[in-house]
Short mmCIF file of C-alpha atoms in Angstrom, two decimals:
data_model
loop_
_atom_site.label_atom_id
_atom_site.label_comp_id
_atom_site.label_asym_id
_atom_site.label_seq_id
_atom_site.Cartn_x
_atom_site.Cartn_y
_atom_site.Cartn_z
CA MET D 1 -90.52 -72.53 -13.42
CA GLY D 2 -90.80 -70.62 -10.12
CA PHE D 3 -93.68 -68.36 -9.11
CA ARG D 4 -93.70 -65.76 -6.35
CA LEU D 5 -95.46 -62.72 -4.97
CA LYS D 6 -93.57 -59.56 -4.09
CA ASP D 7 -95.17 -57.64 -1.22
CA LEU D 8 -95.08 -53.98 -2.27
CA ASP D 9 -95.57 -52.84 1.33
CA SER D 10 -92.49 -54.61 2.67
CA SER D 11 -90.61 -55.70 -0.51
CA LYS D 12 -90.62 -59.28 0.82
CA GLU D 13 -91.24 -62.13 -1.59
CA VAL D 14 -93.42 -65.22 -1.09
CA GLU D 15 -92.60 -68.39 -3.01
CA LEU D 16 -95.76 -70.02 -4.39
CA LYS D 17 -96.60 -73.66 -5.00
CA SER D 18 -99.73 -75.10 -6.53
CA GLY D 19 -102.48 -75.30 -3.92
CA ASP D 20 -100.99 -72.65 -1.61
CA ILE D 21 -103.62 -70.70 0.33
CA LEU D 22 -103.06 -67.08 1.36
CA GLY D 23 -104.99 -65.55 4.24
CA ARG D 24 -104.94 -63.48 7.39
CA SER D 25 -104.70 -66.38 9.85
CA GLU D 26 -105.05 -69.62 7.87
CA GLY D 27 -103.29 -71.30 4.96
CA HIS D 28 -99.71 -71.65 3.81
CA HIS D 29 -98.91 -67.90 3.76
CA GLN D 30 -100.40 -65.79 6.54
CA PHE D 31 -100.62 -62.00 6.93
CA PRO D 32 -101.91 -61.39 10.47
CA GLN D 33 -101.60 -57.60 10.19
CA ALA D 34 -103.83 -57.43 7.09
CA ASP D 35 -107.16 -56.68 8.75
CA LYS D 36 -109.14 -56.63 5.48
CA MET D 37 -107.95 -60.06 4.33
CA SER D 38 -110.15 -63.02 5.10
CA ARG D 39 -108.79 -65.87 7.22
CA SER D 40 -108.52 -67.98 4.05
CA HIS D 41 -108.55 -65.36 1.31
CA CYS D 42 -107.41 -66.94 -1.97
CA GLN D 43 -105.58 -69.91 -3.45
CA PHE D 44 -102.76 -70.20 -5.98
CA LEU D 45 -103.13 -72.99 -8.54
CA LEU D 46 -101.12 -74.46 -11.41
CA ASP D 47 -102.82 -76.17 -14.33
CA ARG D 48 -100.23 -77.66 -16.73
CA ASN D 49 -97.75 -75.17 -15.27
CA ILE D 50 -100.06 -72.24 -16.10
CA PRO D 51 -100.67 -70.05 -13.00
CA PHE D 52 -104.15 -69.14 -11.74
CA ILE D 53 -105.58 -67.36 -8.71
CA LEU D 54 -108.81 -68.51 -7.04
CA ASP D 55 -110.76 -66.26 -4.66
CA LEU D 56 -112.15 -68.30 -1.76
CA ASN D 57 -115.28 -66.16 -1.36
CA SER D 58 -113.28 -63.61 0.63
CA ARG D 59 -115.05 -60.80 2.48
CA ASN D 60 -113.40 -57.91 0.57
CA GLY D 61 -112.55 -59.72 -2.65
CA THR D 62 -109.42 -60.39 -4.69
CA TYR D 63 -108.34 -57.88 -7.33
CA VAL D 64 -106.17 -58.56 -10.38
CA ASN D 65 -105.00 -55.33 -12.04
CA SER D 66 -107.65 -53.43 -10.04
CA VAL D 67 -110.46 -55.69 -11.38
CA LYS D 68 -112.38 -57.74 -8.81
CA ILE D 69 -112.43 -61.42 -9.81
CA GLU D 70 -115.36 -63.79 -9.31
CA PRO D 71 -115.20 -66.09 -6.27
CA HIS D 72 -114.41 -69.76 -6.91
CA LYS D 73 -113.50 -69.05 -10.54
CA LYS D 74 -109.92 -69.51 -11.72
CA THR D 75 -108.32 -66.33 -13.08
CA LEU D 76 -105.19 -66.49 -15.23
CA LEU D 77 -102.09 -64.76 -13.86
CA ASN D 78 -99.32 -63.22 -15.95
CA ASP D 79 -95.90 -61.94 -14.98
CA GLY D 80 -96.23 -58.39 -13.65
CA HIS D 81 -99.88 -58.61 -12.65
CA ILE D 82 -100.80 -56.47 -9.64
CA LEU D 83 -102.79 -58.39 -7.02
CA MET D 84 -104.69 -56.79 -4.15
CA PHE D 85 -105.96 -58.74 -1.16
CA GLY D 86 -107.75 -56.34 1.15
CA GLU D 87 -105.32 -53.49 1.78
CA ARG D 88 -102.25 -55.53 0.80
CA THR D 89 -100.73 -55.16 -2.68
CA PHE D 90 -98.46 -57.64 -4.45
CA VAL D 91 -96.87 -58.06 -7.85
CA PHE D 92 -96.89 -61.54 -9.37
CA LYS D 93 -93.54 -62.67 -10.77
CA THR D 94 -92.23 -65.67 -12.68
CA ASP D 95 -88.65 -66.81 -13.16
CA GLU D 96 -89.10 -67.09 -16.93
CA ARG D 97 -91.15 -65.25 -19.56
CA THR D 98 -93.04 -67.39 -22.05
CA PRO D 99 -95.27 -66.17 -24.90
CA SER D 100 -98.35 -67.09 -22.84
CA GLN D 101 -97.14 -64.83 -20.02
CA ILE D 102 -96.68 -61.56 -21.84
CA ILE D 103 -98.54 -58.88 -19.90
CA PRO D 104 -101.90 -58.03 -21.48
CA GLY D 105 -101.97 -54.56 -22.99
CA VAL D 106 -98.30 -54.61 -23.98
CA SER D 107 -97.99 -56.37 -27.31
CA ALA D 108 -94.69 -57.91 -28.31
CA GLY D 109 -95.19 -56.87 -31.95
CA HIS D 110 -92.89 -58.16 -34.67
CA GLU D 111 -89.35 -59.29 -34.27
CA ALA D 112 -86.72 -56.89 -35.62
CA SER D 113 -82.95 -56.89 -35.24
CA GLY D 114 -83.14 -59.83 -32.87
CA LYS D 115 -85.59 -58.05 -30.52
CA PHE D 116 -89.32 -57.73 -30.24
CA ALA D 117 -90.36 -54.31 -31.55
CA THR D 118 -93.19 -52.60 -29.70
CA PRO D 119 -95.88 -51.36 -32.11
CA VAL D 120 -97.44 -47.93 -31.94
CA ARG D 121 -100.58 -48.23 -29.87
CA THR D 122 -102.89 -46.28 -27.59
CA TYR D 123 -102.88 -46.76 -23.82
CA ASP D 124 -105.96 -45.93 -21.78
CA PHE D 125 -106.19 -44.17 -18.42
CA SER D 126 -109.14 -44.87 -16.15
CA PHE D 127 -110.38 -43.83 -12.73
CA LYS D 128 -112.67 -46.28 -10.95
CA ALA D 129 -113.41 -45.44 -7.34
CA SER D 130 -116.06 -47.07 -5.18
CA ASN D 131 -118.17 -44.29 -3.64
CA ALA D 132 -119.14 -46.54 -0.74
CA GLU D 133 -115.51 -47.41 0.04
CA PHE D 134 -114.52 -43.77 -0.36
CA PHE D 135 -117.27 -42.62 2.02
CA MET D 136 -116.22 -45.14 4.68
CA LEU D 137 -112.59 -44.04 4.32
CA LEU D 138 -113.57 -40.38 4.81
CA LEU D 139 -115.72 -41.31 7.81
CA LYS D 140 -112.83 -43.24 9.35
CA ASN D 141 -110.40 -40.37 8.72
CA VAL D 142 -112.70 -37.79 10.32
CA LEU D 143 -113.52 -40.00 13.32
CA PHE D 144 -109.91 -40.96 14.09
CA THR D 145 -108.71 -37.37 13.58
CA LEU D 146 -111.23 -36.15 16.15
CA LEU D 147 -110.48 -38.95 18.62
CA THR D 148 -106.71 -38.35 18.41
CA LEU D 149 -107.02 -34.54 18.54
CA GLY D 150 -105.46 -34.22 15.09
CA PHE D 151 -102.57 -36.68 15.42
CA TYR D 152 -104.23 -38.94 12.84
CA ILE D 153 -104.09 -36.24 10.12
CA PRO D 154 -100.94 -37.57 8.36
CA TYR D 155 -102.39 -41.10 8.35
CA ALA D 156 -105.68 -39.76 6.98
CA ARG D 157 -103.88 -37.97 4.15
CA ILE D 158 -101.81 -41.03 3.25
CA ASN D 159 -104.91 -43.27 3.29
CA LEU D 160 -106.77 -40.86 1.02
CA ARG D 161 -103.88 -40.69 -1.45
CA ARG D 162 -103.51 -44.46 -1.52
CA PHE D 163 -107.20 -44.76 -2.36
CA VAL D 164 -107.03 -42.18 -5.16
CA TRP D 165 -103.82 -43.64 -6.61
CA LYS D 166 -105.04 -47.25 -6.65
CA SER D 167 -108.31 -46.09 -8.25
CA SER D 168 -106.27 -44.59 -11.12
CA SER D 169 -104.95 -47.05 -13.66
CA LEU D 170 -103.26 -47.26 -17.04
CA ASN D 171 -104.21 -50.30 -19.10
CA ASN D 172 -105.83 -51.79 -15.98
CA PHE D 173 -102.61 -51.55 -13.97
CA PRO D 174 -103.16 -49.31 -10.91
CA PHE D 175 -100.82 -46.65 -9.60
CA LEU D 176 -99.68 -47.11 -6.00
CA PHE D 177 -98.76 -44.50 -3.39
CA LYS D 178 -96.17 -45.69 -0.87
CA GLY D 179 -95.82 -42.60 1.32
CA ASN D 180 -94.98 -43.18 4.98
CA PRO D 181 -97.39 -41.50 7.44
CA SER D 182 -94.82 -41.62 10.25
CA SER D 183 -92.51 -39.32 8.26
CA LEU D 184 -95.36 -36.83 7.89
CA LEU D 185 -96.13 -37.06 11.60
CA LYS D 186 -92.48 -36.34 12.38
CA SER D 187 -92.59 -33.38 10.00
CA TYR D 188 -95.72 -32.04 11.71
CA ALA D 189 -93.98 -32.20 15.08
CA ILE D 190 -90.83 -30.44 13.87
CA LEU D 191 -92.80 -27.77 12.03
CA LEU D 192 -94.83 -27.15 15.18
CA GLY D 193 -91.60 -26.72 17.13
CA LEU D 194 -90.21 -24.34 14.50
CA PHE D 195 -93.46 -22.37 14.48
CA ILE D 196 -93.31 -21.93 18.27
CA LEU D 197 -89.64 -20.90 18.09
CA LEU D 198 -90.22 -18.40 15.27
CA SER D 199 -93.24 -16.99 17.10
CA MET D 200 -91.09 -16.39 20.18
CA ILE D 201 -88.39 -14.73 18.07
CA ASN D 202 -90.98 -12.58 16.32
CA GLN D 203 -92.48 -11.55 19.64
CA ALA D 204 -89.02 -10.67 21.00
CA ILE D 205 -88.25 -8.52 17.93
CA THR D 206 -91.58 -6.75 18.30
CA MET D 207 -91.00 -6.00 21.98
CA PHE D 208 -87.28 -5.17 22.07
CA VAL D 209 -86.45 -3.91 18.56
CA VAL D 210 -89.55 -2.47 16.92
CA GLN D 211 -90.93 -1.01 20.17
CA GLY D 212 -93.92 0.61 18.48
CA SER D 213 -91.94 2.38 15.74
CA ILE D 214 -94.10 2.78 12.62
CA SER D 215 -91.17 2.54 10.20
CA LEU D 216 -89.66 -0.50 11.96
CA THR D 217 -93.10 -2.14 12.12
CA PHE D 218 -93.42 -1.70 8.35
CA VAL D 219 -89.94 -3.12 7.70
CA HIS D 220 -90.57 -5.99 10.10
CA SER D 221 -93.84 -6.88 8.33
CA ILE D 222 -92.19 -6.80 4.90
CA VAL D 223 -89.29 -9.02 6.00
CA SER D 224 -91.58 -11.51 7.78
CA SER D 225 -93.94 -11.74 4.80
CA ALA D 226 -91.03 -12.17 2.39
CA ALA D 227 -89.56 -14.97 4.51
CA ILE D 228 -92.87 -16.85 4.60
CA PHE D 229 -93.31 -16.34 0.85
CA MET D 230 -89.80 -17.71 0.20
CA LEU D 231 -90.63 -20.75 2.30
CA PHE D 232 -93.65 -21.54 0.13
CA LEU D 233 -91.66 -21.03 -3.07
CA TRP D 234 -89.05 -23.50 -1.81
CA ALA D 235 -91.68 -25.98 -0.62
CA ARG D 236 -93.51 -26.29 -3.93
CA TYR D 237 -90.82 -28.42 -5.56
CA GLY D 238 -90.46 -30.48 -2.38
CA ALA D 239 -94.19 -31.23 -2.27
CA TYR D 240 -94.07 -32.30 -5.94
CA SER D 241 -91.04 -34.51 -5.21
CA TYR D 242 -92.78 -36.17 -2.27
CA LEU D 243 -95.83 -37.11 -4.32
CA VAL D 244 -93.89 -38.35 -7.34
CA ASN D 245 -91.10 -40.21 -5.50
CA ASN D 246 -93.67 -42.22 -3.55
CA THR D 247 -95.68 -43.22 -6.63
CA SER D 248 -95.13 -46.50 -8.45
CA TYR D 249 -96.60 -48.25 -11.47
CA ARG D 250 -96.03 -51.93 -12.20
CA SER D 251 -93.48 -52.11 -9.34
CA VAL D 252 -91.35 -49.31 -10.85
CA PHE D 253 -91.15 -45.99 -9.00
CA PHE D 254 -91.32 -42.51 -10.46
CA LYS D 255 -88.47 -40.21 -9.49
CA VAL D 256 -87.77 -36.48 -9.34
CA ASN D 257 -84.24 -35.20 -9.78
CA LYS D 258 -83.27 -33.41 -6.57
CA LYS D 259 -80.80 -31.24 -8.50
CA GLY D 260 -83.74 -29.46 -10.09
CA SER D 261 -84.78 -27.98 -6.75
CA LYS D 262 -82.29 -25.09 -6.84
CA ALA D 263 -83.19 -24.04 -10.39
CA HIS D 264 -86.90 -24.30 -9.59
CA PHE D 265 -86.48 -22.08 -6.52
CA LYS D 266 -84.49 -19.47 -8.46
CA SER D 267 -87.10 -19.38 -11.23
CA SER D 268 -89.85 -19.10 -8.61
CA VAL D 269 -88.22 -16.11 -6.90
CA TYR D 270 -87.34 -14.41 -10.20
CA GLY D 271 -90.80 -15.07 -11.62
CA ALA D 272 -92.61 -13.91 -8.47
CA PHE D 273 -90.83 -10.56 -8.43
CA LEU D 274 -91.35 -10.02 -12.18
CA THR D 275 -95.03 -10.96 -11.81
CA LEU D 276 -95.37 -8.40 -9.02
CA PHE D 277 -93.43 -5.75 -10.97
CA THR D 278 -95.50 -6.29 -14.16
CA LEU D 279 -98.81 -6.39 -12.24
CA GLY D 280 -99.39 -10.05 -13.15
CA ILE D 281 -98.45 -9.96 -16.84
CA PHE D 282 -95.40 -12.18 -16.31
CA TYR D 283 -97.39 -14.88 -14.45
CA PRO D 284 -98.04 -17.30 -17.38
CA PHE D 285 -94.37 -17.11 -18.41
CA MET D 286 -93.35 -18.05 -14.86
CA ALA D 287 -95.94 -20.84 -14.74
CA ALA D 288 -94.64 -22.33 -18.00
CA THR D 289 -91.03 -22.24 -16.79
CA LEU D 290 -91.86 -23.95 -13.50
CA GLU D 291 -93.95 -26.65 -15.19
CA LYS D 292 -91.05 -27.44 -17.50
CA HIS D 293 -88.67 -27.59 -14.54
CA ARG D 294 -90.87 -30.15 -12.79
CA TRP D 295 -91.70 -32.38 -15.77
CA ASN D 296 -88.19 -32.32 -17.26
CA ASN D 297 -86.74 -33.46 -13.93
CA THR D 298 -89.23 -36.33 -13.63
CA GLN D 299 -88.70 -39.88 -14.79
CA TYR D 300 -90.40 -43.25 -14.63
CA GLY D 301 -87.76 -45.83 -13.83
CA ASN D 302 -84.96 -45.13 -16.29
CA VAL D 303 -87.15 -43.18 -18.76
CA GLY D 304 -87.56 -39.41 -18.51
CA PHE D 305 -90.41 -37.04 -19.35
CA LYS D 306 -90.04 -34.06 -21.66
CA LEU D 307 -92.25 -30.97 -21.75
CA ASP D 308 -91.09 -29.01 -24.81
CA MET D 309 -93.60 -26.14 -24.93
CA GLU D 310 -92.59 -22.54 -25.66
CA ASN D 311 -93.27 -20.01 -22.91
CA GLY D 312 -94.64 -17.48 -25.38
CA ASP D 313 -97.16 -19.95 -26.84
CA TYR D 314 -98.23 -20.96 -23.33
CA ALA D 315 -98.69 -17.29 -22.35
CA ARG D 316 -100.77 -16.47 -25.46
CA ASN D 317 -103.06 -19.40 -24.76
CA TRP D 318 -103.32 -18.38 -21.10
CA PHE D 319 -104.09 -14.70 -21.80
CA LYS D 320 -106.77 -15.65 -24.33
CA GLY D 321 -108.53 -17.91 -21.84
CA PHE D 322 -108.08 -15.48 -18.94
CA PHE D 323 -109.66 -12.50 -20.71
CA LEU D 324 -112.50 -14.58 -22.19
CA THR D 325 -113.22 -15.90 -18.71
CA LEU D 326 -113.13 -12.37 -17.35
CA PHE D 327 -115.41 -10.95 -20.06
CA THR D 328 -117.93 -13.80 -19.69
CA LEU D 329 -118.02 -13.42 -15.89
CA GLY D 330 -116.46 -16.86 -15.42
CA PHE D 331 -118.70 -18.78 -17.85
CA TYR D 332 -115.76 -19.53 -20.17
CA TYR D 333 -113.60 -21.04 -17.39
CA PRO D 334 -114.24 -24.76 -18.25
CA TRP D 335 -113.07 -24.13 -21.83
CA PHE D 336 -110.09 -22.16 -20.48
CA ALA D 337 -109.06 -25.02 -18.15
CA VAL D 338 -109.46 -27.65 -20.88
CA SER D 339 -107.53 -25.51 -23.38
CA MET D 340 -104.54 -25.23 -21.01
CA HIS D 341 -104.75 -28.95 -20.27
CA HIS D 342 -104.70 -29.76 -24.01
CA PHE D 343 -101.75 -27.43 -24.56
CA ARG D 344 -99.64 -29.10 -21.84
CA MET D 345 -100.51 -32.63 -22.92
CA ARG D 346 -99.72 -31.93 -26.59
CA HIS D 347 -96.17 -31.00 -25.61
CA LEU D 348 -95.58 -33.77 -23.04
CA LYS D 349 -93.60 -36.81 -24.18
CA MET D 350 -92.30 -39.97 -22.53
CA ALA D 351 -90.11 -42.55 -24.27
CA GLY D 352 -91.21 -41.32 -27.67
CA ALA D 353 -94.90 -41.46 -26.79
CA LYS D 354 -97.18 -38.44 -26.79
CA VAL D 355 -100.29 -37.80 -24.72
CA ILE D 356 -103.69 -37.23 -26.37
CA SER D 357 -106.56 -35.69 -24.43
CA LYS D 358 -110.19 -35.93 -25.51
CA ALA D 359 -111.47 -33.64 -22.75
CA GLN D 360 -113.88 -30.97 -23.97
CA GLY D 361 -114.99 -27.68 -22.49
CA GLY D 362 -118.66 -28.63 -22.70
CA GLY D 363 -118.09 -31.89 -20.86
CA TYR D 364 -116.02 -30.21 -18.16
CA PHE D 365 -118.70 -27.50 -17.80
CA TRP D 366 -121.19 -30.10 -16.57
CA VAL D 367 -118.56 -31.63 -14.26
CA LEU D 368 -118.00 -28.22 -12.69
CA ALA D 369 -121.73 -27.55 -12.49
CA LYS D 370 -122.25 -30.84 -10.66
CA SER D 371 -119.25 -30.06 -8.43
CA ILE D 372 -120.64 -26.64 -7.43
CA PHE D 373 -124.06 -28.13 -6.72
CA LEU D 374 -122.57 -30.86 -4.50
CA MET D 375 -120.45 -28.33 -2.60
CA MET D 376 -123.46 -26.09 -2.00
CA ILE D 377 -125.89 -28.74 -0.75
CA THR D 378 -123.23 -30.34 1.52
CA LEU D 379 -121.76 -27.04 2.76
CA GLY D 380 -118.35 -28.07 1.46
CA LEU D 381 -118.29 -31.60 2.87
CA ALA D 382 -118.29 -33.06 -0.64
CA ALA D 383 -114.87 -31.54 -1.42
CA PRO D 384 -113.06 -34.93 -1.69
CA PHE D 385 -115.84 -36.33 -3.92
CA VAL D 386 -115.63 -33.22 -6.09
CA GLN D 387 -111.86 -33.60 -6.38
CA ASN D 388 -112.26 -37.22 -7.52
CA LEU D 389 -115.01 -36.22 -9.94
CA ASN D 390 -112.72 -33.71 -11.64
CA LEU D 391 -109.75 -36.11 -11.65
CA SER D 392 -111.90 -38.86 -13.14
CA TYR D 393 -113.01 -36.65 -16.03
CA PHE D 394 -109.50 -35.71 -17.13
CA LEU D 395 -107.97 -39.16 -16.59
CA LYS D 396 -110.60 -41.09 -18.53
CA ASN D 397 -110.05 -38.71 -21.46
CA LEU D 398 -106.26 -39.18 -21.52
CA SER D 399 -104.69 -41.61 -23.99
CA PRO D 400 -100.90 -41.88 -24.31
CA LYS D 401 -99.99 -43.03 -27.79
CA GLY D 402 -96.65 -44.39 -28.95
CA SER D 403 -94.24 -47.31 -28.70
CA ILE D 404 -93.78 -47.76 -24.97
CA ASN D 405 -92.49 -51.18 -23.95
CA PHE D 406 -93.13 -51.26 -20.21
CA ASP D 407 -91.23 -54.56 -19.96
CA GLU D 408 -88.01 -52.74 -20.92
CA ILE D 409 -88.47 -49.91 -18.41
CA VAL D 410 -86.50 -50.74 -15.29
CA ALA D 411 -86.19 -49.12 -11.91
CA VAL D 412 -83.27 -46.75 -11.42
CA ALA D 413 -80.39 -48.05 -9.36
CA LYS D 414 -81.42 -46.03 -6.32
CA SER D 415 -85.01 -44.89 -5.92
CA ASP D 416 -85.20 -41.80 -3.72
CA LYS D 417 -88.69 -41.98 -2.26
CA GLY D 418 -88.57 -38.57 -0.61
CA THR D 419 -86.36 -36.87 1.93
CA PHE D 420 -87.32 -35.22 5.19
CA SER D 421 -87.44 -31.80 3.51
CA ASP D 422 -89.93 -33.18 0.98
CA SER D 423 -92.26 -34.46 3.67
CA VAL D 424 -92.01 -31.11 5.47
CA ALA D 425 -93.06 -29.44 2.23
CA ASP D 426 -95.95 -31.86 1.88
CA VAL D 427 -97.20 -30.93 5.35
CA LEU D 428 -97.79 -27.41 3.98
CA ASP D 429 -100.42 -29.06 1.74
CA LEU D 430 -99.51 -27.10 -1.40
CA GLU D 431 -101.46 -27.82 -4.53
CA VAL D 432 -99.20 -29.49 -7.07
CA ASP D 433 -100.19 -29.59 -10.72
CA LEU D 434 -99.41 -33.02 -12.16
CA GLY D 435 -100.84 -32.10 -15.55
#
């Protein structure tokens, strides 16, 4: 039986033999560009053809499915395990699957019709982030951004997302973000060029066409504002696509259907004008439509998501929470947010599984109270910590339940990890609701 590691940063594979040592500059397999790996980081071992990993007291540790293993203690490896050495991430693969190598957390169940049937079970989300590691990452991002006069911003954003994604896991398997900072840097440069060009055109129109006319100034302002607004409506789907297409779980990428972009843009324009015309009454109907567009065009490998909620039900829930929040001077907001979260999750399905949320308004109230306190005493510097605090609360209370066999979910033939237009949209830093 053959054993190998697939490098998720380069897609290269490393063949493993018993006794092989992996490290930055020593051993049988070396990764000189991995600064956080130790010179001799870990060792691969076979005991009666059963694979193990042994951490050689490395500086930053060896992680198996986001859990740090004890140094000099053999840890069993199974096919599909995610291994992290420093900042490098690998998936462990075997040429054959034996009963002893079934991935923990995915039970084979009972045999039916010649296949193993996956039983109905509950899968657990978790969010485990090291505050010390997070603080050092933020410090590095701020320092390098200042030293490079802002050129490090796309790298800082990618580093932050990678940290948040790998800290989020489902059944101890972490999510990975594979966005390319160079594509964001290129997008920043082109957007800067477009901004300068449009500013010159705007200035020329003001000087040679408007020429101080009150009516033309009004028309010019309306057209300019509408153009910018249209740009943001278009960019929202692109920003969502960029985040999703660069996210993977157990070596399989998520994917957003690019064909949904046109319908999403049309619904955004139509909904925006109706919301304006109805003085905001149409907003929850538009929000429901756009959420369904995004989720129903999203898939994990070859399996799609389905958000089957009714717009009217969504709007009734939204109006109830909105007015209660208004009448209580904002006190009801945590219950409002949790209620909308529950509503979306109840109607979200994937491969026959449904999502159960145990989040409660009272619990989220204290999360928000702590968040506000941290923001006040740090003058806003705690914003990333606050974001992680809120994400942690909702993730740890999520439990997909159903008959998902992750071993049968395969990557689509061609994984589109984001086009240039998507990375341009991401530069605009739009908030994207992932549920």
